[in-house]
PDB file of C-alpha atoms and ligand atoms in Angstrom:
ATOM      1  CA  MET A   1      20.946  26.740 127.267  1.00 56.00           C
ATOM      2  CA  THR A   2      21.991  25.288 123.873  1.00 59.00           C
ATOM      3  CA  VAL A   3      25.386  25.886 122.572  1.00 60.00           C
ATOM      4  CA  GLN A   4      25.876  26.034 118.403  1.00 60.00           C
ATOM      5  CA  PRO A   5      28.813  24.999 117.058  1.00 63.00           C
ATOM      6  CA  VAL A   6      31.563  27.890 116.205  1.00 61.00           C
ATOM      7  CA  GLU A   7      30.713  26.834 112.096  1.00 62.00           C
ATOM      8  CA  GLU A   8      27.173  27.486 112.728  1.00 62.00           C
ATOM      9  CA  VAL A   9      27.254  30.505 114.283  1.00 60.00           C
ATOM     10  CA  THR A  10      29.914  32.135 111.551  1.00 59.00           C
ATOM     11  CA  VAL A  11      27.520  31.072 108.793  1.00 61.00           C
ATOM     12  CA  ARG A  12      24.519  32.979 110.327  1.00 73.00           C
ATOM     13  CA  LEU A  13      27.155  35.873 110.706  1.00 76.00           C
ATOM     14  CA  GLU A  14      27.685  35.917 107.124  1.00 77.00           C
ATOM     15  CA  GLU A  15      24.035  35.697 106.107  1.00 78.00           C
ATOM     16  CA  LEU A  16      23.656  38.465 108.889  1.00 77.00           C
ATOM     17  CA  LEU A  17      26.248  40.405 107.689  1.00 80.00           C
ATOM     18  CA  PHE A  18      26.380  39.893 103.730  1.00 81.00           C
ATOM     19  CA  PRO A  19      23.374  38.894 102.954  1.00 79.00           C
ATOM     20  CA  SER A  20      23.190  39.455  99.241  1.00 79.00           C
ATOM     21  CA  ILE A  21      27.054  38.572  98.906  1.00 80.00           C
ATOM     22  CA  ALA A  22      28.288  35.111  97.662  1.00 82.00           C
ATOM     23  CA  ASN A  23      31.562  33.663  98.484  1.00 87.00           C
ATOM     24  CA  VAL A  24      32.514  36.112 101.691  1.00 88.00           C
ATOM     25  CA  GLU A  25      34.137  34.327 104.780  1.00 89.00           C
ATOM     26  CA  VAL A  26      33.981  36.328 107.865  1.00 90.00           C
ATOM     27  CA  LEU A  27      36.676  35.899 109.964  1.00 90.00           C
ATOM     28  CA  SER A  28      35.711  38.107 113.118  1.00 89.00           C
ATOM     29  CA  ALA A  29      34.235  41.136 114.086  1.00 88.00           C
ATOM     30  CA  ASP A  30      34.977  43.117 116.874  1.00 90.00           C
ATOM     31  CA  VAL A  31      32.642  46.137 118.215  1.00 90.00           C
ATOM     32  CA  ASP A  32      33.448  49.163 120.385  1.00 90.00           C
ATOM     33  CA  ASP A  33      31.460  52.066 121.401  1.00 87.00           C
ATOM     34  CA  GLU A  34      32.003  53.265 117.904  1.00 86.00           C
ATOM     35  CA  THR A  35      32.947  51.471 114.940  1.00 89.00           C
ATOM     36  CA  VAL A  36      32.192  47.724 114.115  1.00 89.00           C
ATOM     37  CA  ARG A  37      34.868  46.346 112.595  1.00 92.00           C
ATOM     38  CA  ILE A  38      34.315  42.939 110.633  1.00 91.00           C
ATOM     39  CA  ASP A  39      37.036  40.980 109.046  1.00 94.00           C
ATOM     40  CA  ALA A  40      36.538  39.142 105.766  1.00 93.00           C
ATOM     41  CA  ARG A  41      38.040  37.539 102.801  1.00 93.00           C
ATOM     42  CA  SER A  42      36.350  36.006  99.535  1.00 93.00           C
ATOM     43  CA  THR A  43      36.545  32.191  99.466  1.00 92.00           C
ATOM     44  CA  VAL A  44      36.693  32.007  95.715  1.00 94.00           C
ATOM     45  CA  ALA A  45      39.923  30.351  94.414  1.00 94.00           C
ATOM     46  CA  GLY A  46      40.835  32.496  91.988  1.00 94.00           C
ATOM     47  CA  ALA A  47      39.973  35.588  90.066  1.00 94.00           C
ATOM     48  CA  ILE A  48      39.539  36.972  86.693  1.00 93.00           C
ATOM     49  CA  CYS A  49      42.154  39.550  85.066  1.00 94.00           C
ATOM     50  CA  PRO A  50      40.346  42.789  84.496  1.00 91.00           C
ATOM     51  CA  GLY A  51      42.497  43.250  81.648  1.00 91.00           C
ATOM     52  CA  CYS A  52      42.020  40.263  79.529  1.00 93.00           C
ATOM     53  CA  GLY A  53      39.465  38.300  81.183  1.00 92.00           C
ATOM     54  CA  GLY A  54      41.555  35.470  81.927  1.00 93.00           C
ATOM     55  CA  TRP A  55      41.377  33.204  84.699  1.00 95.00           C
ATOM     56  CA  SER A  56      44.460  32.943  87.466  1.00 95.00           C
ATOM     57  CA  ARG A  57      44.269  31.016  90.662  1.00 95.00           C
ATOM     58  CA  ARG A  58      48.419  31.857  91.082  1.00 95.00           C
ATOM     59  CA  VAL A  59      48.656  34.011  94.274  1.00 96.00           C
ATOM     60  CA  HIS A  60      51.175  36.817  93.854  1.00 96.00           C
ATOM     61  CA  SER A  61      50.714  38.376  97.418  1.00 96.00           C
ATOM     62  CA  SER A  62      47.844  39.907  99.310  1.00 95.00           C
ATOM     63  CA  TYR A  63      47.308  42.924 101.304  1.00 95.00           C
ATOM     64  CA  LEU A  64      44.302  44.096 103.550  1.00 95.00           C
ATOM     65  CA  ARG A  65      41.821  46.764 102.465  1.00 93.00           C
ATOM     66  CA  PHE A  66      39.400  49.009 104.446  1.00 93.00           C
ATOM     67  CA  PRO A  67      36.319  49.850 102.638  1.00 91.00           C
ATOM     68  CA  VAL A  68      34.195  51.673 104.666  1.00 90.00           C
ATOM     69  CA  ASP A  69      30.288  49.890 104.975  1.00 91.00           C
ATOM     70  CA  VAL A  70      27.221  50.937 105.557  1.00 88.00           C
ATOM     71  CA  PRO A  71      26.570  51.674 109.587  1.00 89.00           C
ATOM     72  CA  SER A  72      25.098  49.426 112.240  1.00 85.00           C
ATOM     73  CA  GLY A  73      23.042  50.184 115.543  1.00 81.00           C
ATOM     74  CA  GLY A  74      24.758  53.917 115.357  1.00 81.00           C
ATOM     75  CA  ARG A  75      28.103  52.363 114.972  1.00 86.00           C
ATOM     76  CA  ARG A  76      30.256  52.875 112.330  1.00 87.00           C
ATOM     77  CA  VAL A  77      31.137  49.713 110.157  1.00 89.00           C
ATOM     78  CA  VAL A  78      34.415  48.979 108.771  1.00 88.00           C
ATOM     79  CA  LEU A  79      35.320  46.150 106.658  1.00 91.00           C
ATOM     80  CA  CYS A  80      39.179  44.440 106.842  1.00 93.00           C
ATOM     81  CA  LEU A  81      39.479  42.813 103.806  1.00 93.00           C
ATOM     82  CA  ARG A  82      41.977  40.304 103.042  1.00 94.00           C
ATOM     83  CA  VAL A  83      42.261  41.197  99.097  1.00 95.00           C
ATOM     84  CA  ARG A  84      44.568  38.810  97.101  1.00 96.00           C
ATOM     85  CA  ARG A  85      46.757  40.158  94.116  1.00 96.00           C
ATOM     86  CA  PHE A  86      47.125  37.336  91.564  1.00 97.00           C
ATOM     87  CA  LEU A  87      49.269  36.851  88.694  1.00 96.00           C
ATOM     88  CA  CYS A  88      47.670  37.165  85.412  1.00 95.00           C
ATOM     89  CA  PRO A  89      48.117  34.163  83.354  1.00 92.00           C
ATOM     90  CA  VAL A  90      48.120  35.497  79.575  1.00 93.00           C
ATOM     91  CA  ILE A  91      51.517  36.241  78.345  1.00 91.00           C
ATOM     92  CA  SER A  92      50.321  39.331  75.968  1.00 92.00           C
ATOM     93  CA  CYS A  93      48.277  40.675  78.744  1.00 92.00           C
ATOM     94  CA  GLY A  94      49.305  44.143  79.885  1.00 87.00           C
ATOM     95  CA  ARG A  95      48.760  43.450  83.331  1.00 90.00           C
ATOM     96  CA  ARG A  96      51.038  41.144  85.362  1.00 93.00           C
ATOM     97  CA  THR A  97      49.376  41.161  88.219  1.00 95.00           C
ATOM     98  CA  PHE A  98      46.019  42.180  89.444  1.00 95.00           C
ATOM     99  CA  ALA A  99      43.803  42.654  92.697  1.00 95.00           C
ATOM    100  CA  GLU A 100      40.483  40.559  92.566  1.00 95.00           C
ATOM    101  CA  GLN A 101      37.386  42.175  93.790  1.00 92.00           C
ATOM    102  CA  MET A 102      34.661  40.920  95.847  1.00 88.00           C
ATOM    103  CA  PRO A 103      31.477  41.202  93.464  1.00 85.00           C
ATOM    104  CA  GLY A 104      28.933  43.156  95.257  1.00 83.00           C
ATOM    105  CA  LEU A 105      31.429  44.054  97.646  1.00 87.00           C
ATOM    106  CA  THR A 106      34.449  46.250  96.217  1.00 88.00           C
ATOM    107  CA  ARG A 107      35.423  47.960  93.310  1.00 86.00           C
ATOM    108  CA  ARG A 108      39.142  49.268  92.151  1.00 86.00           C
ATOM    109  CA  TYR A 109      39.804  52.074  94.318  1.00 85.00           C
ATOM    110  CA  GLY A 110      36.640  52.025  96.117  1.00 85.00           C
ATOM    111  CA  ARG A 111      36.785  53.117  99.542  1.00 88.00           C
ATOM    112  CA  ARG A 112      33.464  52.258 100.401  1.00 89.00           C
ATOM    113  CA  THR A 113      31.713  49.159  99.972  1.00 90.00           C
ATOM    114  CA  GLU A 114      29.422  49.170  97.068  1.00 88.00           C
ATOM    115  CA  ARG A 115      25.825  48.769  98.979  1.00 87.00           C
ATOM    116  CA  LEU A 116      27.322  52.194 100.898  1.00 89.00           C
ATOM    117  CA  ARG A 117      28.108  53.579  97.662  1.00 88.00           C
ATOM    118  CA  SER A 118      24.396  52.708  96.462  1.00 87.00           C
ATOM    119  CA  THR A 119      22.815  54.106  99.798  1.00 88.00           C
ATOM    120  CA  LEU A 120      24.526  57.351  99.051  1.00 88.00           C
ATOM    121  CA  ALA A 121      23.623  57.351  96.039  1.00 88.00           C
ATOM    122  CA  ALA A 122      20.482  56.933  95.640  1.00 87.00           C
ATOM    123  CA  VAL A 123      20.314  60.062  98.715  1.00 86.00           C
ATOM    124  CA  GLY A 124      22.300  61.826  96.635  1.00 88.00           C
ATOM    125  CA  LEU A 125      19.432  61.491  93.577  1.00 84.00           C
ATOM    126  CA  ALA A 126      16.987  62.513  96.146  1.00 85.00           C
ATOM    127  CA  LEU A 127      18.228  65.378  97.720  1.00 86.00           C
ATOM    128  CA  ALA A 128      21.031  66.386  95.484  1.00 85.00           C
ATOM    129  CA  GLY A 129      24.695  67.323  97.362  1.00 84.00           C
ATOM    130  CA  ARG A 130      24.263  69.547 100.260  1.00 87.00           C
ATOM    131  CA  ALA A 131      21.210  68.181 102.037  1.00 88.00           C
ATOM    132  CA  GLY A 132      22.231  64.559 101.288  1.00 86.00           C
ATOM    133  CA  ALA A 133      25.567  65.027 102.835  1.00 88.00           C
ATOM    134  CA  ARG A 134      23.508  65.951 105.785  1.00 89.00           C
ATOM    135  CA  MET A 135      21.543  63.322 105.907  1.00 86.00           C
ATOM    136  CA  ALA A 136      24.655  60.861 105.390  1.00 87.00           C
ATOM    137  CA  ARG A 137      25.698  62.638 108.770  1.00 85.00           C
ATOM    138  CA  VAL A 138      22.505  61.880 110.405  1.00 84.00           C
ATOM    139  CA  PHE A 139      23.005  57.580 109.844  1.00 80.00           C
ATOM    140  CA  GLY A 140      26.978  58.457 110.710  1.00 81.00           C
ATOM    141  CA  VAL A 141      28.593  58.762 107.440  1.00 84.00           C
ATOM    142  CA  THR A 142      30.649  61.775 106.547  1.00 85.00           C
ATOM    143  CA  ILE A 143      30.769  62.635 103.538  1.00 89.00           C
ATOM    144  CA  SER A 144      31.415  65.590 101.359  1.00 88.00           C
ATOM    145  CA  ARG A 145      28.871  67.483  99.283  1.00 90.00           C
ATOM    146  CA  SER A 146      30.736  66.994  96.002  1.00 89.00           C
ATOM    147  CA  THR A 147      31.163  63.284  97.187  1.00 89.00           C
ATOM    148  CA  VAL A 148      27.408  62.913  97.076  1.00 88.00           C
ATOM    149  CA  LEU A 149      27.235  64.407  93.355  1.00 89.00           C
ATOM    150  CA  ARG A 150      29.918  62.289  91.935  1.00 88.00           C
ATOM    151  CA  LEU A 151      28.693  58.847  93.151  1.00 88.00           C
ATOM    152  CA  VAL A 152      25.296  60.321  91.511  1.00 87.00           C
ATOM    153  CA  GLN A 153      27.198  60.961  88.776  1.00 86.00           C
ATOM    154  CA  ALA A 154      29.164  57.638  88.729  1.00 85.00           C
ATOM    155  CA  LEU A 155      25.357  55.928  88.203  1.00 82.00           C
ATOM    156  CA  LEU A 156      25.347  57.352  84.862  1.00 77.00           C
ATOM    157  CA  ASP A 157      28.566  55.581  83.630  1.00 69.00           C
ATOM    158  CA  PRO A 158      28.378  52.149  85.538  1.00 58.00           C
ATOM    159  CA  GLU A 159      31.839  50.328  85.721  1.00 56.00           C
ATOM    160  CA  VAL A 160      30.142  47.448  83.762  1.00 48.00           C
ATOM    161  CA  PRO A 161      27.938  48.640  80.751  1.00 44.00           C
ATOM    162  CA  ALA A 162      24.822  46.674  80.592  1.00 43.00           C
ATOM    163  CA  VAL A 163      24.168  43.919  78.169  1.00 42.00           C
ATOM    164  CA  ARG A 164      22.099  45.555  75.313  1.00 42.00           C
ATOM    165  CA  ASP A 165      19.797  43.495  73.111  1.00 44.00           C
ATOM    166  CA  PRO A 166      20.877  44.077  69.536  1.00 44.00           C
ATOM    167  CA  GLN A 167      17.087  44.135  68.723  1.00 49.00           C
ATOM    168  CA  ARG A 168      16.204  47.258  70.736  1.00 46.00           C
ATOM    169  CA  PRO A 169      18.135  50.111  69.612  1.00 45.00           C
ATOM    170  CA  SER A 170      19.217  52.394  72.723  1.00 43.00           C
ATOM    171  CA  LEU A 171      18.460  55.975  73.356  1.00 42.00           C
ATOM    172  CA  ARG A 172      21.322  56.909  72.011  1.00 43.00           C
ATOM    173  CA  ASP A 173      20.657  55.337  69.112  1.00 44.00           C
ATOM    174  CA  ARG A 174      17.349  57.047  68.581  1.00 43.00           C
ATOM    175  CA  PRO A 175      16.470  60.161  66.738  1.00 45.00           C
ATOM    176  CA  GLY A 176      15.005  62.867  68.096  1.00 43.00           C
ATOM    177  CA  ARG A 177      16.020  65.427  71.167  1.00 41.00           C
ATOM    178  CA  ARG A 178      16.520  62.281  73.789  1.00 43.00           C
ATOM    179  CA  GLY A 179      19.089  60.645  71.001  1.00 40.00           C
ATOM    180  CA  LYS A 180      21.491  63.437  71.720  1.00 41.00           C
ATOM    181  CA  PRO A 181      23.891  62.170  74.447  1.00 41.00           C
ATOM    182  CA  THR A 182      26.517  64.588  75.820  1.00 40.00           C
ATOM    183  CA  ALA A 183      29.324  64.207  78.033  1.00 41.00           C
ATOM    184  CA  GLY A 184      27.108  64.617  80.605  1.00 39.00           C
ATOM    185  CA  GLY A 185      24.669  62.133  79.658  1.00 39.00           C
ATOM    186  CA  SER A 186      21.234  61.586  77.895  1.00 38.00           C
ATOM    187  CA  ALA A 187      18.001  62.894  78.965  1.00 38.00           C
ATOM    188  CA  ALA A 188      16.837  59.429  80.536  1.00 39.00           C
ATOM    189  CA  ARG A 189      19.190  60.303  83.837  1.00 41.00           C
ATOM    190  CA  PRO A 190      17.944  58.826  87.214  1.00 41.00           C
ATOM    191  CA  GLY A 191      15.905  60.473  89.116  1.00 41.00           C
ATOM    192  CA  GLY A 192      15.520  63.066  86.261  1.00 40.00           C
ATOM    193  CA  ILE A 193      18.533  65.087  87.378  1.00 42.00           C
ATOM    194  CA  GLU A 194      19.509  67.416  84.833  1.00 43.00           C
ATOM    195  CA  PRO A 195      23.190  68.136  83.697  1.00 41.00           C
ATOM    196  CA  GLY A 196      23.390  71.186  85.437  1.00 42.00           C
ATOM    197  CA  ARG A 197      21.864  70.479  88.469  1.00 44.00           C
ATOM    198  CA  LEU A 198      24.378  68.070  89.015  1.00 44.00           C
ATOM    199  CA  ALA A 199      27.547  70.203  87.921  1.00 41.00           C
ATOM    200  CA  ARG A 200      26.310  72.943  89.848  1.00 40.00           C
ATOM    201  CA  GLY A 201      24.870  71.659  92.857  1.00 39.00           C
ATOM    202  CA  PRO A 202      21.887  72.422  94.435  1.00 39.00           C
ATOM    203  CA  ALA A 203      23.092  76.019  95.757  1.00 38.00           C
ATOM    204  CA  HIS A 204      22.468  77.024  92.274  1.00 38.00           C
ATOM    205  CA  GLY A 205      19.843  75.011  91.385  1.00 36.00           C
ATOM    206  CA  ARG A 206      16.640  74.941  91.246  1.00 36.00           C
ATOM    207  CA  GLY A 207      16.220  73.446  94.779  1.00 35.00           C
ATOM    208  CA  GLY A 208      18.350  75.497  96.543  1.00 33.00           C
ATOM    209  CA  MET A 209      17.675  74.208  99.762  1.00 36.00           C
ATOM    210  CA  PRO A 210      20.262  74.668 102.390  1.00 40.00           C
TER     211      PRO A 210
HETATM  212 ZN1   ZN B 301      45.410  39.724  82.336  1.00 51.24          ZN
END
């Protein structure tokens, strides 16, 4: 039997658990009958202040964050992330400190990982609220119908705006029917879901399936 060095096993664990996420170190992984708990942290030396864009390496403090992740093998997966709070280096910035985010994994105030969030949003796009929440329970995620709808709606209001080509006007700039975005979004919404359908949910919409 070949024994592999611990470092090699850890690297493989990171590739296995976070295949598309850079700069994450897995510290440990515990499995019981119901839950997989993964302790991890960022390996980036600093972070960018969301208020002013300044780069900081000055750690103010740290804390643990427990975002729920995509289930694995029928078990609930909870990440235990060691998150650092940095001091903003820019005196004129309104934020004295800020918490780091791990791109592709966390967002401010997010209780779920980005990949669970996008999975649930995709389920919500396909099935809408009630059926989406039921489908999520099938693969081990407890979520309310209204939260499914909120995740779908959040797709229309991304945290980071897409980079626009100045030569190419967006739908918002075009004249005519498609150029009249409202508070609920434009006609070009993902999956062709109409604002009313999102707001009302499936019980009152066209596809009022149980
Ligand atoms: Zn700042």
